mmCIF file of C-alpha atoms and ligand atoms in Angstrom:
data_model
loop_
_atom_site.group_PDB
_atom_site.id
_atom_site.type_symbol
_atom_site.label_atom_id
_atom_site.label_comp_id
_atom_site.label_asym_id
_atom_site.label_seq_id
_atom_site.Cartn_x
_atom_site.Cartn_y
_atom_site.Cartn_z
ATOM 1 C CA UNK A 1 8.800 10.212 -14.804
ATOM 2 C CA UNK A 2 9.192 8.526 -11.267
ATOM 3 C CA UNK A 3 9.117 4.778 -11.992
ATOM 4 C CA UNK A 4 6.740 3.276 -9.730
ATOM 5 C CA UNK A 5 6.336 -0.391 -8.556
ATOM 6 C CA UNK A 6 3.523 -1.994 -7.114
ATOM 7 C CA UNK A 7 3.825 -4.650 -4.661
ATOM 8 C CA UNK A 8 0.733 -7.043 -4.022
ATOM 9 C CA UNK A 9 -0.332 -9.855 -2.607
ATOM 10 C CA UNK A 10 -3.852 -10.464 -3.606
ATOM 11 C CA UNK A 11 -7.005 -9.442 -5.218
ATOM 12 C CA UNK A 12 -5.660 -6.269 -6.243
ATOM 13 C CA UNK A 13 -7.914 -4.030 -6.286
ATOM 14 C CA UNK A 14 -6.025 -0.690 -5.003
ATOM 15 C CA UNK A 15 -3.689 -1.696 -7.604
ATOM 16 C CA UNK A 16 -6.724 -1.621 -9.881
ATOM 17 C CA UNK A 17 -7.619 1.933 -8.392
ATOM 18 C CA UNK A 18 -3.728 3.211 -9.506
ATOM 19 C CA UNK A 19 -4.405 1.729 -12.683
ATOM 20 C CA UNK A 20 -7.727 3.768 -13.298
ATOM 21 C CA UNK A 21 -6.323 6.702 -12.062
ATOM 22 C CA UNK A 22 -3.439 6.539 -14.364
ATOM 23 C CA UNK A 23 -5.707 5.878 -17.387
ATOM 24 C CA UNK A 24 -7.419 9.167 -16.314
ATOM 25 C CA UNK A 25 -3.927 10.954 -16.183
ATOM 26 C CA UNK A 26 -4.056 11.356 -12.704
ATOM 27 C CA UNK A 27 -0.848 10.043 -11.903
ATOM 28 C CA UNK A 28 0.980 13.541 -12.508
ATOM 29 C CA UNK A 29 4.843 12.817 -13.562
ATOM 30 C CA UNK A 30 4.710 8.876 -12.605
ATOM 31 C CA UNK A 31 4.168 5.728 -14.144
ATOM 32 C CA UNK A 32 3.632 2.468 -13.061
ATOM 33 C CA UNK A 33 6.461 0.520 -14.252
ATOM 34 C CA UNK A 34 6.278 -3.044 -12.699
ATOM 35 C CA UNK A 35 3.757 -5.210 -10.578
ATOM 36 C CA UNK A 36 5.385 -7.696 -7.943
ATOM 37 C CA UNK A 37 3.559 -10.374 -6.379
ATOM 38 C CA UNK A 38 4.432 -12.470 -3.074
ATOM 39 C CA UNK A 39 2.326 -15.258 -4.353
ATOM 40 C CA UNK A 40 2.047 -16.731 -7.832
ATOM 41 C CA UNK A 41 -1.897 -16.764 -9.363
ATOM 42 C CA UNK A 42 -3.652 -14.100 -7.680
ATOM 43 C CA UNK A 43 -5.651 -11.868 -9.340
ATOM 44 C CA UNK A 44 -3.596 -8.836 -8.927
ATOM 45 C CA UNK A 45 -1.069 -10.237 -11.273
ATOM 46 C CA UNK A 46 -4.040 -10.236 -14.337
ATOM 47 C CA UNK A 47 -5.042 -7.013 -13.830
ATOM 48 C CA UNK A 48 -1.360 -5.997 -14.609
ATOM 49 C CA UNK A 49 -1.477 -8.377 -17.531
ATOM 50 C CA UNK A 50 -4.568 -6.830 -18.626
ATOM 51 C CA UNK A 51 -2.931 -3.275 -18.205
ATOM 52 C CA UNK A 52 0.283 -4.128 -19.848
ATOM 53 C CA UNK A 53 2.321 -3.636 -17.158
ATOM 54 C CA UNK A 54 5.435 -5.917 -16.494
ATOM 55 C CA UNK A 55 4.498 -8.312 -13.544
ATOM 56 C CA UNK A 56 6.762 -10.751 -11.826
ATOM 57 C CA UNK A 57 6.466 -13.084 -8.810
ATOM 58 C CA UNK A 58 8.959 -12.865 -5.329
ATOM 59 C CA UNK A 59 7.565 -15.597 -3.430
ATOM 60 C CA UNK A 60 8.728 -15.867 0.519
ATOM 61 C CA UNK A 61 8.595 -19.439 0.195
ATOM 62 C CA UNK A 62 11.731 -19.466 -2.015
ATOM 63 C CA UNK A 63 13.845 -18.090 0.484
ATOM 64 C CA UNK A 64 15.161 -19.307 3.323
ATOM 65 C CA UNK A 65 14.016 -16.376 5.684
ATOM 66 C CA UNK A 66 12.459 -12.768 5.087
ATOM 67 C CA UNK A 67 15.428 -10.754 5.052
ATOM 68 C CA UNK A 68 16.933 -12.885 1.802
ATOM 69 C CA UNK A 69 13.550 -12.507 0.393
ATOM 70 C CA UNK A 70 13.690 -8.687 0.839
ATOM 71 C CA UNK A 71 17.077 -8.412 -0.659
ATOM 72 C CA UNK A 72 15.636 -10.407 -3.781
ATOM 73 C CA UNK A 73 12.789 -7.034 -4.034
ATOM 74 C CA UNK A 74 15.615 -4.938 -3.342
ATOM 75 C CA UNK A 75 17.700 -6.114 -6.322
ATOM 76 C CA UNK A 76 14.473 -6.474 -8.809
ATOM 77 C CA UNK A 77 13.414 -3.107 -7.957
ATOM 78 C CA UNK A 78 17.250 -2.108 -8.655
ATOM 79 C CA UNK A 79 17.331 -3.790 -11.766
ATOM 80 C CA UNK A 80 14.194 -1.995 -12.680
ATOM 81 C CA UNK A 81 14.912 1.457 -12.225
ATOM 82 C CA UNK A 82 12.294 1.741 -9.935
ATOM 83 C CA UNK A 83 11.782 5.289 -7.506
ATOM 84 C CA UNK A 84 8.848 4.716 -5.378
ATOM 85 C CA UNK A 85 7.553 1.651 -4.282
ATOM 86 C CA UNK A 86 3.892 1.014 -3.311
ATOM 87 C CA UNK A 87 2.944 -1.780 -1.031
ATOM 88 C CA UNK A 88 -0.838 -2.082 -2.077
ATOM 89 C CA UNK A 89 -2.555 -4.822 -0.206
ATOM 90 C CA UNK A 90 0.962 -6.428 0.230
ATOM 91 C CA UNK A 91 0.783 -9.223 2.985
ATOM 92 C CA UNK A 92 4.402 -9.991 3.788
ATOM 93 C CA UNK A 93 6.312 -8.258 6.223
ATOM 94 C CA UNK A 94 9.858 -6.939 4.169
ATOM 95 C CA UNK A 95 12.728 -6.462 6.547
ATOM 96 C CA UNK A 96 14.899 -2.934 6.696
ATOM 97 C CA UNK A 97 16.980 -3.642 3.772
ATOM 98 C CA UNK A 98 13.983 -2.247 1.954
ATOM 99 C CA UNK A 99 13.829 0.832 4.233
ATOM 100 C CA UNK A 100 17.387 1.390 3.745
ATOM 101 C CA UNK A 101 17.269 1.147 -0.178
ATOM 102 C CA UNK A 102 14.136 3.556 -0.491
ATOM 103 C CA UNK A 103 14.383 6.034 2.428
ATOM 104 C CA UNK A 104 11.359 8.075 2.265
ATOM 105 C CA UNK A 105 10.145 6.267 -1.217
ATOM 106 C CA UNK A 106 8.216 3.106 0.164
ATOM 107 C CA UNK A 107 4.711 4.041 0.272
ATOM 108 C CA UNK A 108 1.625 1.414 2.359
ATOM 109 C CA UNK A 109 -2.014 1.761 2.621
ATOM 110 C CA UNK A 110 -3.487 0.612 5.688
ATOM 111 C CA UNK A 111 -7.362 0.198 6.058
ATOM 112 C CA UNK A 112 -7.627 1.918 9.241
ATOM 113 C CA UNK A 113 -6.889 4.912 10.876
ATOM 114 C CA UNK A 114 -3.746 4.537 12.501
ATOM 115 C CA UNK A 115 -2.130 4.692 14.973
ATOM 116 C CA UNK A 116 -5.877 2.642 15.904
ATOM 117 C CA UNK A 117 -6.091 -1.029 14.528
ATOM 118 C CA UNK A 118 -2.738 -1.566 13.072
ATOM 119 C CA UNK A 119 1.126 -3.362 14.044
ATOM 120 C CA UNK A 120 1.708 -6.645 13.981
ATOM 121 C CA UNK A 121 -1.371 -9.138 13.118
ATOM 122 C CA UNK A 122 -3.247 -6.313 11.832
ATOM 123 C CA UNK A 123 -4.006 -6.798 7.903
ATOM 124 C CA UNK A 124 -6.670 -7.340 5.777
ATOM 125 C CA UNK A 125 -10.398 -8.426 7.129
ATOM 126 C CA UNK A 126 -8.544 -8.512 10.643
ATOM 127 C CA UNK A 127 -8.594 -5.108 10.882
ATOM 128 C CA UNK A 128 -11.970 -4.777 10.300
ATOM 129 C CA UNK A 129 -12.744 -7.484 12.828
ATOM 130 C CA UNK A 130 -10.823 -5.725 15.407
ATOM 131 C CA UNK A 131 -12.696 -2.198 14.947
ATOM 132 C CA UNK A 132 -16.061 -3.494 14.665
ATOM 133 C CA UNK A 133 -15.471 -5.633 18.162
ATOM 134 C CA UNK A 134 -14.111 -2.184 19.913
ATOM 135 C CA UNK A 135 -17.179 -0.660 18.471
ATOM 136 C CA UNK A 136 -15.643 2.478 16.712
ATOM 137 C CA UNK A 137 -18.304 4.722 15.094
ATOM 138 C CA UNK A 138 -15.719 5.674 12.347
ATOM 139 C CA UNK A 139 -12.549 3.706 10.766
ATOM 140 C CA UNK A 140 -10.898 4.811 7.553
ATOM 141 C CA UNK A 141 -7.744 4.169 5.591
ATOM 142 C CA UNK A 142 -3.972 5.818 5.962
ATOM 143 C CA UNK A 143 -1.441 6.299 3.318
ATOM 144 C CA UNK A 144 1.768 6.323 4.829
ATOM 145 C CA UNK A 145 5.737 6.043 4.699
ATOM 146 C CA UNK A 146 7.015 2.807 5.419
ATOM 147 C CA UNK A 147 9.871 2.831 7.713
ATOM 148 C CA UNK A 148 11.403 -0.107 10.091
ATOM 149 C CA UNK A 149 8.471 0.134 12.168
ATOM 150 C CA UNK A 150 5.570 -2.122 11.307
ATOM 151 C CA UNK A 151 2.473 0.629 9.948
ATOM 152 C CA UNK A 152 4.872 3.331 11.835
ATOM 153 C CA UNK A 153 5.909 5.576 9.538
ATOM 154 C CA UNK A 154 5.215 9.101 8.265
ATOM 155 C CA UNK A 155 1.476 9.730 7.794
ATOM 156 C CA UNK A 156 0.661 11.295 3.901
ATOM 157 C CA UNK A 157 -3.350 10.980 3.897
ATOM 158 C CA UNK A 158 -5.775 9.990 5.938
ATOM 159 C CA UNK A 159 -9.311 9.722 5.405
ATOM 160 C CA UNK A 160 -12.324 8.597 7.941
ATOM 161 C CA UNK A 161 -15.231 6.398 7.212
ATOM 162 C CA UNK A 162 -18.700 5.757 8.949
ATOM 163 C CA UNK A 163 -18.973 2.621 10.576
ATOM 164 C CA UNK A 164 -22.410 1.404 10.482
ATOM 165 C CA UNK A 165 -24.237 -0.715 13.049
ATOM 166 C CA UNK A 166 -25.269 -3.796 10.702
ATOM 167 C CA UNK A 167 -21.794 -3.739 9.382
ATOM 168 C CA UNK A 168 -19.604 -7.214 9.268
ATOM 169 C CA UNK A 169 -16.026 -6.667 8.406
ATOM 170 C CA UNK A 170 -16.694 -7.577 4.918
ATOM 171 C CA UNK A 171 -19.196 -4.631 4.523
ATOM 172 C CA UNK A 172 -17.003 -2.452 6.280
ATOM 173 C CA UNK A 173 -14.008 -3.110 4.313
ATOM 174 C CA UNK A 174 -15.130 -2.753 0.895
ATOM 175 C CA UNK A 175 -16.845 1.068 2.394
ATOM 176 C CA UNK A 176 -13.615 2.075 3.175
ATOM 177 C CA UNK A 177 -11.871 0.554 0.150
ATOM 178 C CA UNK A 178 -14.583 2.681 -1.956
ATOM 179 C CA UNK A 179 -14.963 5.803 0.055
ATOM 180 C CA UNK A 180 -11.016 6.137 1.592
ATOM 181 C CA UNK A 181 -8.280 3.568 -0.139
ATOM 182 C CA UNK A 182 -9.006 3.650 -3.678
ATOM 183 C CA UNK A 183 -9.011 7.416 -3.449
ATOM 184 C CA UNK A 184 -6.041 8.399 -0.922
ATOM 185 C CA UNK A 185 -3.843 5.933 -2.505
ATOM 186 C CA UNK A 186 -3.597 7.041 -6.117
ATOM 187 C CA UNK A 187 -3.643 10.657 -4.603
ATOM 188 C CA UNK A 188 -0.771 9.920 -2.632
ATOM 189 C CA UNK A 189 0.972 8.336 -5.396
ATOM 190 C CA UNK A 190 0.837 11.370 -7.585
ATOM 191 C CA UNK A 191 1.534 13.794 -5.027
ATOM 192 C CA UNK A 192 5.321 12.092 -4.818
ATOM 193 C CA UNK A 193 5.385 11.764 -8.509
ATOM 194 C CA UNK A 194 4.669 15.539 -8.563
ATOM 195 C CA UNK A 195 7.802 15.898 -5.878
ATOM 196 C CA UNK A 196 5.198 17.547 -3.436
ATOM 197 C CA UNK A 197 5.995 15.487 -0.198
ATOM 198 C CA UNK A 198 8.473 16.409 2.097
ATOM 199 C CA UNK A 199 9.137 14.710 5.270
ATOM 200 C CA UNK A 200 10.468 16.626 8.656
ATOM 201 C CA UNK A 201 10.696 14.174 11.629
ATOM 202 C CA UNK A 202 7.193 12.176 11.848
ATOM 203 C CA UNK A 203 5.376 14.897 9.342
ATOM 204 C CA UNK A 204 4.652 15.109 5.974
ATOM 205 C CA UNK A 205 4.153 18.445 4.287
ATOM 206 C CA UNK A 206 2.480 18.737 1.407
ATOM 207 C CA UNK A 207 3.556 21.408 -1.026
ATOM 208 C CA UNK A 208 0.646 23.291 -2.770
HETATM 209 C C1 GAR B 301 -6.718 -3.520 1.761
HETATM 210 O O1 GAR B 301 -7.709 -3.283 2.427
HETATM 211 C C2 GAR B 301 -5.278 -3.250 1.921
HETATM 212 O O2 GAR B 301 -5.450 -2.169 2.703
HETATM 213 C C3 GAR B 301 -4.892 -4.013 2.904
HETATM 214 O O3 GAR B 301 -5.602 -5.845 2.403
HETATM 215 C C4 GAR B 301 -6.379 -5.158 1.495
HETATM 216 C C5 GAR B 301 -5.603 -5.684 0.235
HETATM 217 O O4 GAR B 301 -6.741 -5.366 -0.844
HETATM 218 N N1 GAR B 301 -3.717 -4.131 3.625
HETATM 219 C C6 GAR B 301 -3.272 -4.715 4.730
HETATM 220 O O5 GAR B 301 -3.910 -4.873 5.455
HETATM 221 C C7 GAR B 301 -1.794 -4.227 4.719
HETATM 222 N N2 GAR B 301 -1.447 -3.880 6.234
HETATM 223 P P1 GAR B 301 -6.263 -5.740 -2.581
HETATM 224 O O6 GAR B 301 -5.434 -6.630 -2.458
HETATM 225 O O7 GAR B 301 -7.710 -5.449 -3.176
HETATM 226 O O8 GAR B 301 -5.737 -4.058 -3.094
#
């Protein structure tokens, strides 16, 4: 069994999508073994408790800098024997030590079609504000492996979602979650756990 840790910072709807997929038997060869939150009191922690998943808080404010915080994450993940780290609405930037400890084994879901609307400052609702400002007709979500570059790692899956003329950042966010994020994230995690993903240069190959 591939041991999966899900890192969260807020509401945790993507965590919920993973828990629901697991309950339907759709995370093949893997199990959600831990949830780690970057803030105490976030709703994602309640979702973990309800699903009987061990949950921990490692908060940025308890460390002098991002590197020290990242080292605390790595040491907790290793202590828990985690094989795959999933950033699911995780809003704190971790430094390169995480990727070095887990090469091509850290996955992120981003609420846009990378390389559009991504990188530093593009997180949560801001992503959808920028997409609406630009006037794109399609946006969507991307699951990718994390590398040293913010939102720059090899892409595992993407799904496009229509932008409607009367969208607000909130309505667009919800449509992208429902139609894209909550589908491609559990699917990407399962593909990893099934051992069906391989990476060559920037390209992820999916074995049939
Ligand atoms: C999701 O839309 C996720 O893609 C986004 O924040 C939201 C968190 O929702 N993540 C980022 O912007 C990371 N760059 P959730 O806590 O309900 O899963």
